mmCIF file with all atom_site columns, C-alpha atoms in Angstrom:
data_model
loop_
_atom_site.group_PDB
_atom_site.id
_atom_site.type_symbol
_atom_site.label_atom_id
_atom_site.label_alt_id
_atom_site.label_comp_id
_atom_site.label_asym_id
_atom_site.label_entity_id
_atom_site.label_seq_id
_atom_site.pdbx_PDB_ins_code
_atom_site.Cartn_x
_atom_site.Cartn_y
_atom_site.Cartn_z
_atom_site.occupancy
_atom_site.B_iso_or_equiv
_atom_site.pdbx_formal_charge
_atom_site.auth_seq_id
_atom_site.auth_comp_id
_atom_site.auth_asym_id
_atom_site.auth_atom_id
_atom_site.pdbx_PDB_model_num
ATOM 1   C CA . MET A 1 1   ? 39.960 -11.170 46.866 1.00 0.00 ? 526 MET A CA 1
ATOM 2   C CA . GLU A 1 2   ? 42.866 -8.731  47.049 1.00 0.00 ? 527 GLU A CA 1
ATOM 3   C CA . ALA A 1 3   ? 46.285 -9.790  45.807 1.00 0.00 ? 528 ALA A CA 1
ATOM 4   C CA . LEU A 1 4   ? 48.995 -10.241 48.419 1.00 0.00 ? 529 LEU A CA 1
ATOM 5   C CA . THR A 1 5   ? 51.662 -8.621  46.237 1.00 0.00 ? 530 THR A CA 1
ATOM 6   C CA . ALA A 1 6   ? 53.687 -7.261  49.158 1.00 0.00 ? 531 ALA A CA 1
ATOM 7   C CA . VAL A 1 7   ? 53.759 -10.654 50.895 1.00 0.00 ? 532 VAL A CA 1
ATOM 8   C CA . LYS A 1 8   ? 56.856 -12.840 50.813 1.00 0.00 ? 533 LYS A CA 1
ATOM 9   C CA . VAL A 1 9   ? 56.679 -16.595 51.373 1.00 0.00 ? 534 VAL A CA 1
ATOM 10  C CA . LEU A 1 10  ? 59.626 -18.959 51.810 1.00 0.00 ? 535 LEU A CA 1
ATOM 11  C CA . LEU A 1 11  ? 59.114 -22.592 50.854 1.00 0.00 ? 536 LEU A CA 1
ATOM 12  C CA . ILE A 1 12  ? 61.631 -24.810 52.658 1.00 0.00 ? 537 ILE A CA 1
ATOM 13  C CA . VAL A 1 13  ? 62.682 -28.156 51.161 1.00 0.00 ? 538 VAL A CA 1
ATOM 14  C CA . THR A 1 14  ? 65.057 -30.918 52.194 1.00 0.00 ? 539 THR A CA 1
ATOM 15  C CA . SER A 1 15  ? 68.520 -31.489 50.702 1.00 0.00 ? 540 SER A CA 1
ATOM 16  C CA . HIS A 1 16  ? 68.572 -35.127 51.853 1.00 0.00 ? 541 HIS A CA 1
ATOM 17  C CA . SER A 1 17  ? 68.182 -37.776 49.153 1.00 0.00 ? 542 SER A CA 1
ATOM 18  C CA . GLN A 1 18  ? 68.950 -41.098 50.892 1.00 0.00 ? 543 GLN A CA 1
ATOM 19  C CA . PHE A 1 19  ? 66.274 -43.251 52.519 1.00 0.00 ? 544 PHE A CA 1
ATOM 20  C CA . GLY A 1 20  ? 68.163 -44.335 55.631 1.00 0.00 ? 545 GLY A CA 1
ATOM 21  C CA . ASP A 1 21  ? 70.578 -47.095 54.609 1.00 0.00 ? 546 ASP A CA 1
ATOM 22  C CA . THR A 1 22  ? 68.102 -48.791 52.247 1.00 0.00 ? 547 THR A CA 1
ATOM 23  C CA . GLY A 1 23  ? 69.828 -47.506 49.104 1.00 0.00 ? 548 GLY A CA 1
ATOM 24  C CA . GLU A 1 24  ? 66.507 -46.014 48.025 1.00 0.00 ? 549 GLU A CA 1
ATOM 25  C CA . LYS A 1 25  ? 66.191 -42.376 47.003 1.00 0.00 ? 550 LYS A CA 1
ATOM 26  C CA . THR A 1 26  ? 64.007 -39.865 48.827 1.00 0.00 ? 551 THR A CA 1
ATOM 27  C CA . GLY A 1 27  ? 63.814 -36.078 49.050 1.00 0.00 ? 552 GLY A CA 1
ATOM 28  C CA . PHE A 1 28  ? 60.876 -33.674 49.100 1.00 0.00 ? 553 PHE A CA 1
ATOM 29  C CA . TRP A 1 29  ? 57.399 -34.688 47.920 1.00 0.00 ? 554 TRP A CA 1
ATOM 30  C CA . LEU A 1 30  ? 56.552 -32.920 44.665 1.00 0.00 ? 555 LEU A CA 1
ATOM 31  C CA . GLU A 1 31  ? 52.834 -32.309 45.363 1.00 0.00 ? 556 GLU A CA 1
ATOM 32  C CA . GLU A 1 32  ? 53.747 -30.708 48.697 1.00 0.00 ? 557 GLU A CA 1
ATOM 33  C CA . LEU A 1 33  ? 55.915 -28.153 46.901 1.00 0.00 ? 558 LEU A CA 1
ATOM 34  C CA . ALA A 1 34  ? 53.842 -27.685 43.738 1.00 0.00 ? 559 ALA A CA 1
ATOM 35  C CA . ALA A 1 35  ? 50.398 -27.198 45.302 1.00 0.00 ? 560 ALA A CA 1
ATOM 36  C CA . PRO A 1 36  ? 51.474 -24.559 47.874 1.00 0.00 ? 561 PRO A CA 1
ATOM 37  C CA . TYR A 1 37  ? 53.660 -22.815 45.269 1.00 0.00 ? 562 TYR A CA 1
ATOM 38  C CA . GLU A 1 38  ? 50.623 -22.535 42.988 1.00 0.00 ? 563 GLU A CA 1
ATOM 39  C CA . GLN A 1 39  ? 48.390 -21.233 45.782 1.00 0.00 ? 564 GLN A CA 1
ATOM 40  C CA . PHE A 1 40  ? 50.873 -18.585 46.915 1.00 0.00 ? 565 PHE A CA 1
ATOM 41  C CA . VAL A 1 41  ? 51.778 -17.383 43.409 1.00 0.00 ? 566 VAL A CA 1
ATOM 42  C CA . GLN A 1 42  ? 48.117 -17.164 42.384 1.00 0.00 ? 567 GLN A CA 1
ATOM 43  C CA . ALA A 1 43  ? 47.491 -15.040 45.483 1.00 0.00 ? 568 ALA A CA 1
ATOM 44  C CA . GLY A 1 44  ? 50.148 -12.610 44.225 1.00 0.00 ? 569 GLY A CA 1
ATOM 45  C CA . ALA A 1 45  ? 52.806 -13.420 46.825 1.00 0.00 ? 570 ALA A CA 1
ATOM 46  C CA . GLN A 1 46  ? 56.536 -13.404 46.127 1.00 0.00 ? 571 GLN A CA 1
ATOM 47  C CA . VAL A 1 47  ? 57.749 -16.978 46.592 1.00 0.00 ? 572 VAL A CA 1
ATOM 48  C CA . ASP A 1 48  ? 61.307 -18.214 47.177 1.00 0.00 ? 573 ASP A CA 1
ATOM 49  C CA . ILE A 1 49  ? 62.563 -21.755 47.762 1.00 0.00 ? 574 ILE A CA 1
ATOM 50  C CA . ALA A 1 50  ? 65.390 -22.618 50.184 1.00 0.00 ? 575 ALA A CA 1
ATOM 51  C CA . SER A 1 51  ? 67.147 -25.776 51.370 1.00 0.00 ? 576 SER A CA 1
ATOM 52  C CA . PRO A 1 52  ? 69.965 -26.629 53.804 1.00 0.00 ? 577 PRO A CA 1
ATOM 53  C CA . GLN A 1 53  ? 72.577 -27.034 51.062 1.00 0.00 ? 578 GLN A CA 1
ATOM 54  C CA . GLY A 1 54  ? 71.140 -24.676 48.466 1.00 0.00 ? 579 GLY A CA 1
ATOM 55  C CA . GLY A 1 55  ? 71.225 -25.415 44.755 1.00 0.00 ? 580 GLY A CA 1
ATOM 56  C CA . THR A 1 56  ? 69.194 -28.241 43.267 1.00 0.00 ? 581 THR A CA 1
ATOM 57  C CA . ALA A 1 57  ? 66.957 -29.961 45.804 1.00 0.00 ? 582 ALA A CA 1
ATOM 58  C CA . PRO A 1 58  ? 66.214 -33.692 45.450 1.00 0.00 ? 583 PRO A CA 1
ATOM 59  C CA . VAL A 1 59  ? 62.666 -34.728 44.614 1.00 0.00 ? 584 VAL A CA 1
ATOM 60  C CA . ASP A 1 60  ? 61.439 -38.103 45.871 1.00 0.00 ? 585 ASP A CA 1
ATOM 61  C CA . PRO A 1 61  ? 61.190 -40.239 42.702 1.00 0.00 ? 586 PRO A CA 1
ATOM 62  C CA . ARG A 1 62  ? 57.985 -41.850 43.952 1.00 0.00 ? 587 ARG A CA 1
ATOM 63  C CA . SER A 1 63  ? 56.293 -38.457 44.090 1.00 0.00 ? 588 SER A CA 1
ATOM 64  C CA . GLU A 1 64  ? 57.110 -37.792 40.436 1.00 0.00 ? 589 GLU A CA 1
ATOM 65  C CA . LYS A 1 65  ? 54.956 -40.781 39.487 1.00 0.00 ? 590 LYS A CA 1
ATOM 66  C CA . GLU A 1 66  ? 51.904 -39.273 41.186 1.00 0.00 ? 591 GLU A CA 1
ATOM 67  C CA . SER A 1 67  ? 51.122 -36.348 38.923 1.00 0.00 ? 592 SER A CA 1
ATOM 68  C CA . SER A 1 68  ? 48.358 -33.833 39.585 1.00 0.00 ? 593 SER A CA 1
ATOM 69  C CA . ALA A 1 69  ? 47.257 -30.578 38.008 1.00 0.00 ? 594 ALA A CA 1
ATOM 70  C CA . ALA A 1 70  ? 49.506 -28.748 40.484 1.00 0.00 ? 595 ALA A CA 1
ATOM 71  C CA . THR A 1 71  ? 52.619 -30.842 39.763 1.00 0.00 ? 596 THR A CA 1
ATOM 72  C CA . LYS A 1 72  ? 52.083 -30.564 35.997 1.00 0.00 ? 597 LYS A CA 1
ATOM 73  C CA . ALA A 1 73  ? 51.706 -26.802 36.304 1.00 0.00 ? 598 ALA A CA 1
ATOM 74  C CA . PHE A 1 74  ? 54.865 -26.545 38.423 1.00 0.00 ? 599 PHE A CA 1
ATOM 75  C CA . LEU A 1 75  ? 56.953 -28.663 36.036 1.00 0.00 ? 600 LEU A CA 1
ATOM 76  C CA . SER A 1 76  ? 55.829 -26.574 33.062 1.00 0.00 ? 601 SER A CA 1
ATOM 77  C CA . ASP A 1 77  ? 56.606 -23.279 34.839 1.00 0.00 ? 602 ASP A CA 1
ATOM 78  C CA . ALA A 1 78  ? 60.098 -22.111 33.831 1.00 0.00 ? 603 ALA A CA 1
ATOM 79  C CA . GLN A 1 79  ? 60.415 -19.706 36.771 1.00 0.00 ? 604 GLN A CA 1
ATOM 80  C CA . ALA A 1 80  ? 59.337 -22.355 39.309 1.00 0.00 ? 605 ALA A CA 1
ATOM 81  C CA . LYS A 1 81  ? 61.814 -24.877 37.910 1.00 0.00 ? 606 LYS A CA 1
ATOM 82  C CA . ARG A 1 82  ? 64.583 -22.270 37.982 1.00 0.00 ? 607 ARG A CA 1
ATOM 83  C CA . LYS A 1 83  ? 63.897 -21.542 41.653 1.00 0.00 ? 608 LYS A CA 1
ATOM 84  C CA . LEU A 1 84  ? 64.002 -25.264 42.443 1.00 0.00 ? 609 LEU A CA 1
ATOM 85  C CA . ALA A 1 85  ? 67.284 -25.704 40.558 1.00 0.00 ? 610 ALA A CA 1
ATOM 86  C CA . HIS A 1 86  ? 68.833 -22.780 42.459 1.00 0.00 ? 611 HIS A CA 1
ATOM 87  C CA . THR A 1 87  ? 67.379 -22.983 45.962 1.00 0.00 ? 612 THR A CA 1
ATOM 88  C CA . LEU A 1 88  ? 68.659 -20.470 48.498 1.00 0.00 ? 613 LEU A CA 1
ATOM 89  C CA . VAL A 1 89  ? 70.940 -21.675 51.292 1.00 0.00 ? 614 VAL A CA 1
ATOM 90  C CA . LEU A 1 90  ? 68.854 -21.675 54.483 1.00 0.00 ? 615 LEU A CA 1
ATOM 91  C CA . GLY A 1 91  ? 71.762 -20.576 56.657 1.00 0.00 ? 616 GLY A CA 1
ATOM 92  C CA . GLN A 1 92  ? 72.104 -17.422 54.532 1.00 0.00 ? 617 GLN A CA 1
ATOM 93  C CA . VAL A 1 93  ? 68.404 -16.522 54.358 1.00 0.00 ? 618 VAL A CA 1
ATOM 94  C CA . LYS A 1 94  ? 67.475 -13.185 55.918 1.00 0.00 ? 619 LYS A CA 1
ATOM 95  C CA . ASP A 1 95  ? 64.504 -13.258 58.261 1.00 0.00 ? 620 ASP A CA 1
ATOM 96  C CA . THR A 1 96  ? 62.203 -11.025 56.200 1.00 0.00 ? 621 THR A CA 1
ATOM 97  C CA . TYR A 1 97  ? 59.418 -13.388 55.102 1.00 0.00 ? 622 TYR A CA 1
ATOM 98  C CA . ASP A 1 98  ? 55.764 -13.123 56.077 1.00 0.00 ? 623 ASP A CA 1
ATOM 99  C CA . ALA A 1 99  ? 55.330 -16.896 56.020 1.00 0.00 ? 624 ALA A CA 1
ATOM 100 C CA . TYR A 1 100 ? 57.565 -19.945 56.147 1.00 0.00 ? 625 TYR A CA 1
ATOM 101 C CA . PHE A 1 101 ? 56.194 -23.208 54.726 1.00 0.00 ? 626 PHE A CA 1
ATOM 102 C CA . VAL A 1 102 ? 58.113 -26.458 55.249 1.00 0.00 ? 627 VAL A CA 1
ATOM 103 C CA . VAL A 1 103 ? 57.482 -28.907 52.410 1.00 0.00 ? 628 VAL A CA 1
ATOM 104 C CA . GLY A 1 104 ? 57.316 -32.566 53.401 1.00 0.00 ? 629 GLY A CA 1
ATOM 105 C CA . GLY A 1 105 ? 58.938 -35.680 52.018 1.00 0.00 ? 630 GLY A CA 1
ATOM 106 C CA . HIS A 1 106 ? 60.886 -38.224 54.011 1.00 0.00 ? 631 HIS A CA 1
ATOM 107 C CA . GLY A 1 107 ? 64.187 -36.384 53.492 1.00 0.00 ? 632 GLY A CA 1
ATOM 108 C CA . VAL A 1 108 ? 63.081 -33.811 56.085 1.00 0.00 ? 633 VAL A CA 1
ATOM 109 C CA . MET A 1 109 ? 63.351 -36.475 58.804 1.00 0.00 ? 634 MET A CA 1
ATOM 110 C CA . TRP A 1 110 ? 67.109 -36.689 58.247 1.00 0.00 ? 635 TRP A CA 1
ATOM 111 C CA . ASP A 1 111 ? 68.210 -33.085 57.726 1.00 0.00 ? 636 ASP A CA 1
ATOM 112 C CA . LEU A 1 112 ? 65.670 -30.375 58.600 1.00 0.00 ? 637 LEU A CA 1
ATOM 113 C CA . ALA A 1 113 ? 64.740 -32.158 61.845 1.00 0.00 ? 638 ALA A CA 1
ATOM 114 C CA . THR A 1 114 ? 68.225 -31.404 63.203 1.00 0.00 ? 639 THR A CA 1
ATOM 115 C CA . HIS A 1 115 ? 69.164 -28.357 61.088 1.00 0.00 ? 640 HIS A CA 1
ATOM 116 C CA . ALA A 1 116 ? 69.955 -25.519 63.515 1.00 0.00 ? 641 ALA A CA 1
ATOM 117 C CA . PRO A 1 117 ? 69.816 -22.667 60.917 1.00 0.00 ? 642 PRO A CA 1
ATOM 118 C CA . THR A 1 118 ? 66.266 -23.701 59.977 1.00 0.00 ? 643 THR A CA 1
ATOM 119 C CA . HIS A 1 119 ? 65.227 -23.888 63.621 1.00 0.00 ? 644 HIS A CA 1
ATOM 120 C CA . GLN A 1 120 ? 66.726 -20.437 64.281 1.00 0.00 ? 645 GLN A CA 1
ATOM 121 C CA . LEU A 1 121 ? 65.027 -18.957 61.212 1.00 0.00 ? 646 LEU A CA 1
ATOM 122 C CA . LEU A 1 122 ? 61.610 -20.308 62.189 1.00 0.00 ? 647 LEU A CA 1
ATOM 123 C CA . THR A 1 123 ? 62.050 -19.410 65.861 1.00 0.00 ? 648 THR A CA 1
ATOM 124 C CA . SER A 1 124 ? 62.899 -15.785 65.071 1.00 0.00 ? 649 SER A CA 1
ATOM 125 C CA . GLY A 1 125 ? 60.317 -15.566 62.280 1.00 0.00 ? 650 GLY A CA 1
ATOM 126 C CA . TYR A 1 126 ? 57.518 -16.731 64.556 1.00 0.00 ? 651 TYR A CA 1
ATOM 127 C CA . ALA A 1 127 ? 58.639 -14.369 67.335 1.00 0.00 ? 652 ALA A CA 1
ATOM 128 C CA . ARG A 1 128 ? 58.524 -11.511 64.802 1.00 0.00 ? 653 ARG A CA 1
ATOM 129 C CA . GLY A 1 129 ? 54.924 -12.325 63.851 1.00 0.00 ? 654 GLY A CA 1
ATOM 130 C CA . ALA A 1 130 ? 55.394 -14.459 60.731 1.00 0.00 ? 655 ALA A CA 1
ATOM 131 C CA . VAL A 1 131 ? 53.245 -17.476 59.912 1.00 0.00 ? 656 VAL A CA 1
ATOM 132 C CA . VAL A 1 132 ? 54.992 -20.846 60.304 1.00 0.00 ? 657 VAL A CA 1
ATOM 133 C CA . ALA A 1 133 ? 53.521 -23.758 58.354 1.00 0.00 ? 658 ALA A CA 1
ATOM 134 C CA . ALA A 1 134 ? 54.452 -27.321 57.444 1.00 0.00 ? 659 ALA A CA 1
ATOM 135 C CA . VAL A 1 135 ? 52.841 -30.294 55.746 1.00 0.00 ? 660 VAL A CA 1
ATOM 136 C CA . CYS A 1 136 ? 53.204 -34.096 56.031 1.00 0.00 ? 661 CYS A CA 1
ATOM 137 C CA . HIS A 1 137 ? 56.805 -34.771 57.193 1.00 0.00 ? 662 HIS A CA 1
ATOM 138 C CA . GLY A 1 138 ? 57.490 -31.021 57.123 1.00 0.00 ? 663 GLY A CA 1
ATOM 139 C CA . PRO A 1 139 ? 56.556 -30.669 60.816 1.00 0.00 ? 664 PRO A CA 1
ATOM 140 C CA . ALA A 1 140 ? 59.715 -32.682 61.578 1.00 0.00 ? 665 ALA A CA 1
ATOM 141 C CA . ALA A 1 141 ? 61.501 -29.357 60.995 1.00 0.00 ? 666 ALA A CA 1
ATOM 142 C CA . LEU A 1 142 ? 59.508 -27.884 63.889 1.00 0.00 ? 667 LEU A CA 1
ATOM 143 C CA . VAL A 1 143 ? 60.912 -30.212 66.558 1.00 0.00 ? 668 VAL A CA 1
ATOM 144 C CA . GLY A 1 144 ? 63.828 -27.843 67.230 1.00 0.00 ? 669 GLY A CA 1
ATOM 145 C CA . VAL A 1 145 ? 61.836 -24.608 66.920 1.00 0.00 ? 670 VAL A CA 1
ATOM 146 C CA . LYS A 1 146 ? 61.137 -22.608 70.080 1.00 0.00 ? 671 LYS A CA 1
ATOM 147 C CA . GLY A 1 147 ? 58.236 -20.349 70.916 1.00 0.00 ? 672 GLY A CA 1
ATOM 148 C CA . PRO A 1 148 ? 58.754 -16.897 72.442 1.00 0.00 ? 673 PRO A CA 1
ATOM 149 C CA . ASP A 1 149 ? 58.419 -18.513 75.896 1.00 0.00 ? 674 ASP A CA 1
ATOM 150 C CA . GLY A 1 150 ? 61.457 -20.718 75.239 1.00 0.00 ? 675 GLY A CA 1
ATOM 151 C CA . LYS A 1 151 ? 59.388 -23.906 75.137 1.00 0.00 ? 676 LYS A CA 1
ATOM 152 C CA . PRO A 1 152 ? 59.008 -25.986 71.960 1.00 0.00 ? 677 PRO A CA 1
ATOM 153 C CA . LEU A 1 153 ? 56.852 -24.015 69.502 1.00 0.00 ? 678 LEU A CA 1
ATOM 154 C CA . VAL A 1 154 ? 54.426 -26.943 69.200 1.00 0.00 ? 679 VAL A CA 1
ATOM 155 C CA . ASN A 1 155 ? 53.983 -27.230 72.992 1.00 0.00 ? 680 ASN A CA 1
ATOM 156 C CA . GLY A 1 156 ? 50.294 -26.849 73.850 1.00 0.00 ? 681 GLY A CA 1
ATOM 157 C CA . LYS A 1 157 ? 49.366 -26.163 70.229 1.00 0.00 ? 682 LYS A CA 1
ATOM 158 C CA . ARG A 1 158 ? 47.094 -28.114 67.891 1.00 0.00 ? 683 ARG A CA 1
ATOM 159 C CA . VAL A 1 159 ? 49.290 -29.760 65.270 1.00 0.00 ? 684 VAL A CA 1
ATOM 160 C CA . ALA A 1 160 ? 48.799 -32.143 62.344 1.00 0.00 ? 685 ALA A CA 1
ATOM 161 C CA . ALA A 1 161 ? 51.546 -34.171 60.633 1.00 0.00 ? 686 ALA A CA 1
ATOM 162 C CA . PHE A 1 162 ? 52.084 -37.506 58.902 1.00 0.00 ? 687 PHE A CA 1
ATOM 163 C CA . SER A 1 163 ? 50.540 -39.991 61.315 1.00 0.00 ? 688 SER A CA 1
ATOM 164 C CA . ASN A 1 164 ? 52.104 -43.107 62.809 1.00 0.00 ? 689 ASN A CA 1
ATOM 165 C CA . ALA A 1 165 ? 49.294 -45.070 61.138 1.00 0.00 ? 690 ALA A CA 1
ATOM 166 C CA . GLU A 1 166 ? 50.203 -43.654 57.715 1.00 0.00 ? 691 GLU A CA 1
ATOM 167 C CA . GLU A 1 167 ? 53.919 -44.328 58.289 1.00 0.00 ? 692 GLU A CA 1
ATOM 168 C CA . LYS A 1 168 ? 53.096 -47.917 59.174 1.00 0.00 ? 693 LYS A CA 1
ATOM 169 C CA . ALA A 1 169 ? 50.741 -48.304 56.201 1.00 0.00 ? 694 ALA A CA 1
ATOM 170 C CA . ALA A 1 170 ? 53.517 -47.029 53.923 1.00 0.00 ? 695 ALA A CA 1
ATOM 171 C CA . LYS A 1 171 ? 55.868 -49.586 55.556 1.00 0.00 ? 696 LYS A CA 1
ATOM 172 C CA . PHE A 1 172 ? 58.462 -46.941 56.419 1.00 0.00 ? 697 PHE A CA 1
ATOM 173 C CA . ASP A 1 173 ? 57.951 -46.990 60.194 1.00 0.00 ? 698 ASP A CA 1
ATOM 174 C CA . ALA A 1 174 ? 61.054 -49.124 60.758 1.00 0.00 ? 699 ALA A CA 1
ATOM 175 C CA . ILE A 1 175 ? 63.247 -46.945 58.489 1.00 0.00 ? 700 ILE A CA 1
ATOM 176 C CA . VAL A 1 176 ? 62.565 -43.392 59.640 1.00 0.00 ? 701 VAL A CA 1
ATOM 177 C CA . PRO A 1 177 ? 64.876 -42.072 62.405 1.00 0.00 ? 702 PRO A CA 1
ATOM 178 C CA . PHE A 1 178 ? 61.888 -41.314 64.654 1.00 0.00 ? 703 PHE A CA 1
ATOM 179 C CA . ALA A 1 179 ? 58.088 -41.469 64.630 1.00 0.00 ? 704 ALA A CA 1
ATOM 180 C CA . LEU A 1 180 ? 56.943 -37.925 63.847 1.00 0.00 ? 705 LEU A CA 1
ATOM 181 C CA . GLU A 1 181 ? 53.544 -38.099 65.553 1.00 0.00 ? 706 GLU A CA 1
ATOM 182 C CA . THR A 1 182 ? 55.157 -39.571 68.680 1.00 0.00 ? 707 THR A CA 1
ATOM 183 C CA . ARG A 1 183 ? 57.879 -36.906 68.789 1.00 0.00 ? 708 ARG A CA 1
ATOM 184 C CA . LEU A 1 184 ? 55.375 -34.069 68.445 1.00 0.00 ? 709 LEU A CA 1
ATOM 185 C CA . ARG A 1 185 ? 53.301 -35.511 71.285 1.00 0.00 ? 710 ARG A CA 1
ATOM 186 C CA . GLU A 1 186 ? 56.455 -35.807 73.424 1.00 0.00 ? 711 GLU A CA 1
ATOM 187 C CA . LEU A 1 187 ? 57.102 -32.095 72.846 1.00 0.00 ? 712 LEU A CA 1
ATOM 188 C CA . GLY A 1 188 ? 53.650 -31.306 74.209 1.00 0.00 ? 713 GLY A CA 1
ATOM 189 C CA . ALA A 1 189 ? 51.804 -30.827 70.918 1.00 0.00 ? 714 ALA A CA 1
ATOM 190 C CA . ARG A 1 190 ? 48.065 -31.489 70.844 1.00 0.00 ? 715 ARG A CA 1
ATOM 191 C CA . TYR A 1 191 ? 48.384 -33.810 67.868 1.00 0.00 ? 716 TYR A CA 1
ATOM 192 C CA . GLU A 1 192 ? 45.322 -34.245 65.655 1.00 0.00 ? 717 GLU A CA 1
ATOM 193 C CA . SER A 1 193 ? 44.717 -36.338 62.550 1.00 0.00 ? 718 SER A CA 1
ATOM 194 C CA . GLY A 1 194 ? 42.000 -37.115 60.055 1.00 0.00 ? 719 GLY A CA 1
ATOM 195 C CA . PRO A 1 195 ? 41.451 -40.249 57.946 1.00 0.00 ? 720 PRO A CA 1
ATOM 196 C CA . LEU A 1 196 ? 44.507 -41.893 56.377 1.00 0.00 ? 721 LEU A CA 1
ATOM 197 C CA . TRP A 1 197 ? 45.574 -40.119 53.153 1.00 0.00 ? 722 TRP A CA 1
ATOM 198 C CA . GLY A 1 198 ? 42.710 -37.580 53.357 1.00 0.00 ? 723 GLY A CA 1
ATOM 199 C CA . SER A 1 199 ? 43.172 -33.824 53.519 1.00 0.00 ? 724 SER A CA 1
ATOM 200 C CA . PHE A 1 200 ? 43.448 -32.607 57.110 1.00 0.00 ? 725 PHE A CA 1
ATOM 201 C CA . THR A 1 201 ? 44.780 -29.202 58.135 1.00 0.00 ? 726 THR A CA 1
ATOM 202 C CA . VAL A 1 202 ? 45.004 -27.592 61.563 1.00 0.00 ? 727 VAL A CA 1
ATOM 203 C CA . ARG A 1 203 ? 45.530 -23.959 62.442 1.00 0.00 ? 728 ARG A CA 1
ATOM 204 C CA . ASP A 1 204 ? 46.533 -22.726 65.876 1.00 0.00 ? 729 ASP A CA 1
ATOM 205 C CA . GLY A 1 205 ? 47.123 -18.986 65.686 1.00 0.00 ? 730 GLY A CA 1
ATOM 206 C CA . ARG A 1 206 ? 50.067 -18.424 63.326 1.00 0.00 ? 731 ARG A CA 1
ATOM 207 C CA . LEU A 1 207 ? 51.013 -22.110 63.245 1.00 0.00 ? 732 LEU A CA 1
ATOM 208 C CA . VAL A 1 208 ? 49.444 -24.042 60.352 1.00 0.00 ? 733 VAL A CA 1
ATOM 209 C CA . THR A 1 209 ? 50.092 -27.742 59.734 1.00 0.00 ? 734 THR A CA 1
ATOM 210 C CA . GLY A 1 210 ? 48.785 -30.415 57.371 1.00 0.00 ? 735 GLY A CA 1
ATOM 211 C CA . GLN A 1 211 ? 48.766 -34.191 57.687 1.00 0.00 ? 736 GLN A CA 1
ATOM 212 C CA . ASN A 1 212 ? 49.826 -35.602 54.310 1.00 0.00 ? 737 ASN A CA 1
ATOM 213 C CA . PRO A 1 213 ? 50.287 -34.861 50.582 1.00 0.00 ? 738 PRO A CA 1
ATOM 214 C CA . ALA A 1 214 ? 46.513 -34.486 50.086 1.00 0.00 ? 739 ALA A CA 1
ATOM 215 C CA . SER A 1 215 ? 46.582 -31.651 52.638 1.00 0.00 ? 740 SER A CA 1
ATOM 216 C CA . SER A 1 216 ? 49.117 -29.523 50.716 1.00 0.00 ? 741 SER A CA 1
ATOM 217 C CA . ALA A 1 217 ? 46.804 -27.089 48.940 1.00 0.00 ? 742 ALA A CA 1
ATOM 218 C CA . ASP A 1 218 ? 44.458 -26.729 51.927 1.00 0.00 ? 743 ASP A CA 1
ATOM 219 C CA . THR A 1 219 ? 47.389 -25.993 54.237 1.00 0.00 ? 744 THR A CA 1
ATOM 220 C CA . ALA A 1 220 ? 48.611 -23.275 51.859 1.00 0.00 ? 745 ALA A CA 1
ATOM 221 C CA . ARG A 1 221 ? 45.095 -21.805 51.618 1.00 0.00 ? 746 ARG A CA 1
ATOM 222 C CA . GLU A 1 222 ? 44.921 -21.669 55.428 1.00 0.00 ? 747 GLU A CA 1
ATOM 223 C CA . VAL A 1 223 ? 48.265 -19.800 55.475 1.00 0.00 ? 748 VAL A CA 1
ATOM 224 C CA . LEU A 1 224 ? 46.802 -17.282 53.013 1.00 0.00 ? 749 LEU A CA 1
ATOM 225 C CA . ARG A 1 225 ? 43.787 -16.803 55.290 1.00 0.00 ? 750 ARG A CA 1
ATOM 226 C CA . VAL A 1 226 ? 46.095 -16.003 58.217 1.00 0.00 ? 751 VAL A CA 1
ATOM 227 C CA . LEU A 1 227 ? 48.120 -13.570 56.068 1.00 0.00 ? 752 LEU A CA 1
ATOM 228 C CA . ARG A 1 228 ? 44.952 -11.764 54.939 1.00 0.00 ? 753 ARG A CA 1
ATOM 229 C CA . GLU A 1 229 ? 43.758 -11.440 58.550 1.00 0.00 ? 754 GLU A CA 1
ATOM 230 C CA . LYS A 1 230 ? 47.075 -9.819  59.473 1.00 0.00 ? 755 LYS A CA 1
ATOM 231 C CA . LYS A 1 231 ? 46.836 -7.134  56.783 1.00 0.00 ? 756 LYS A CA 1
#
């Protein structure tokens, strides 16, 4: 399989570290950053990481307890850790990437869901022909993104994201600012989901979304398939 050395991918993470007013810490989910990072780098792509505030992005402490081969590889990769410690400021990012991948974690629900620079970046990127992808709570960043027709990008498209059933099972349904599955449906998305906590990824053209942490690597692999088709 040919290397995608000329391809540039931007991983987008949250800067938000507070879980509502519970006093608990949140942030991005480590597996959802580490697994896609590994997939894209192994494919030969150039990978950058950006967040609303730039600098060090907060990892959800609970996700650090769930280690996998991908998270261990990421945490032992000096270049990956350097990129995470010095994330780019989303509002200053130039729209030159071939794919944008929004990493999940509950923090996204509080900042990226209402972050205009992210919405503008993804709106213009998609209009230009880039792939837009998100996993788990990452699709919360898509709620303000528009398609070329001016309607919500997700309108009429097949989309996966963290399900209401999973939010309830995790006992966070009363804490999050909105129910992600419900909001996507309200925007006209054709929401789909697989079994709780199992890998489930949906592609609709250049929009690729995954349901939960287990979907991270598969969602990234689907993005790579789209990028190879475009070459």
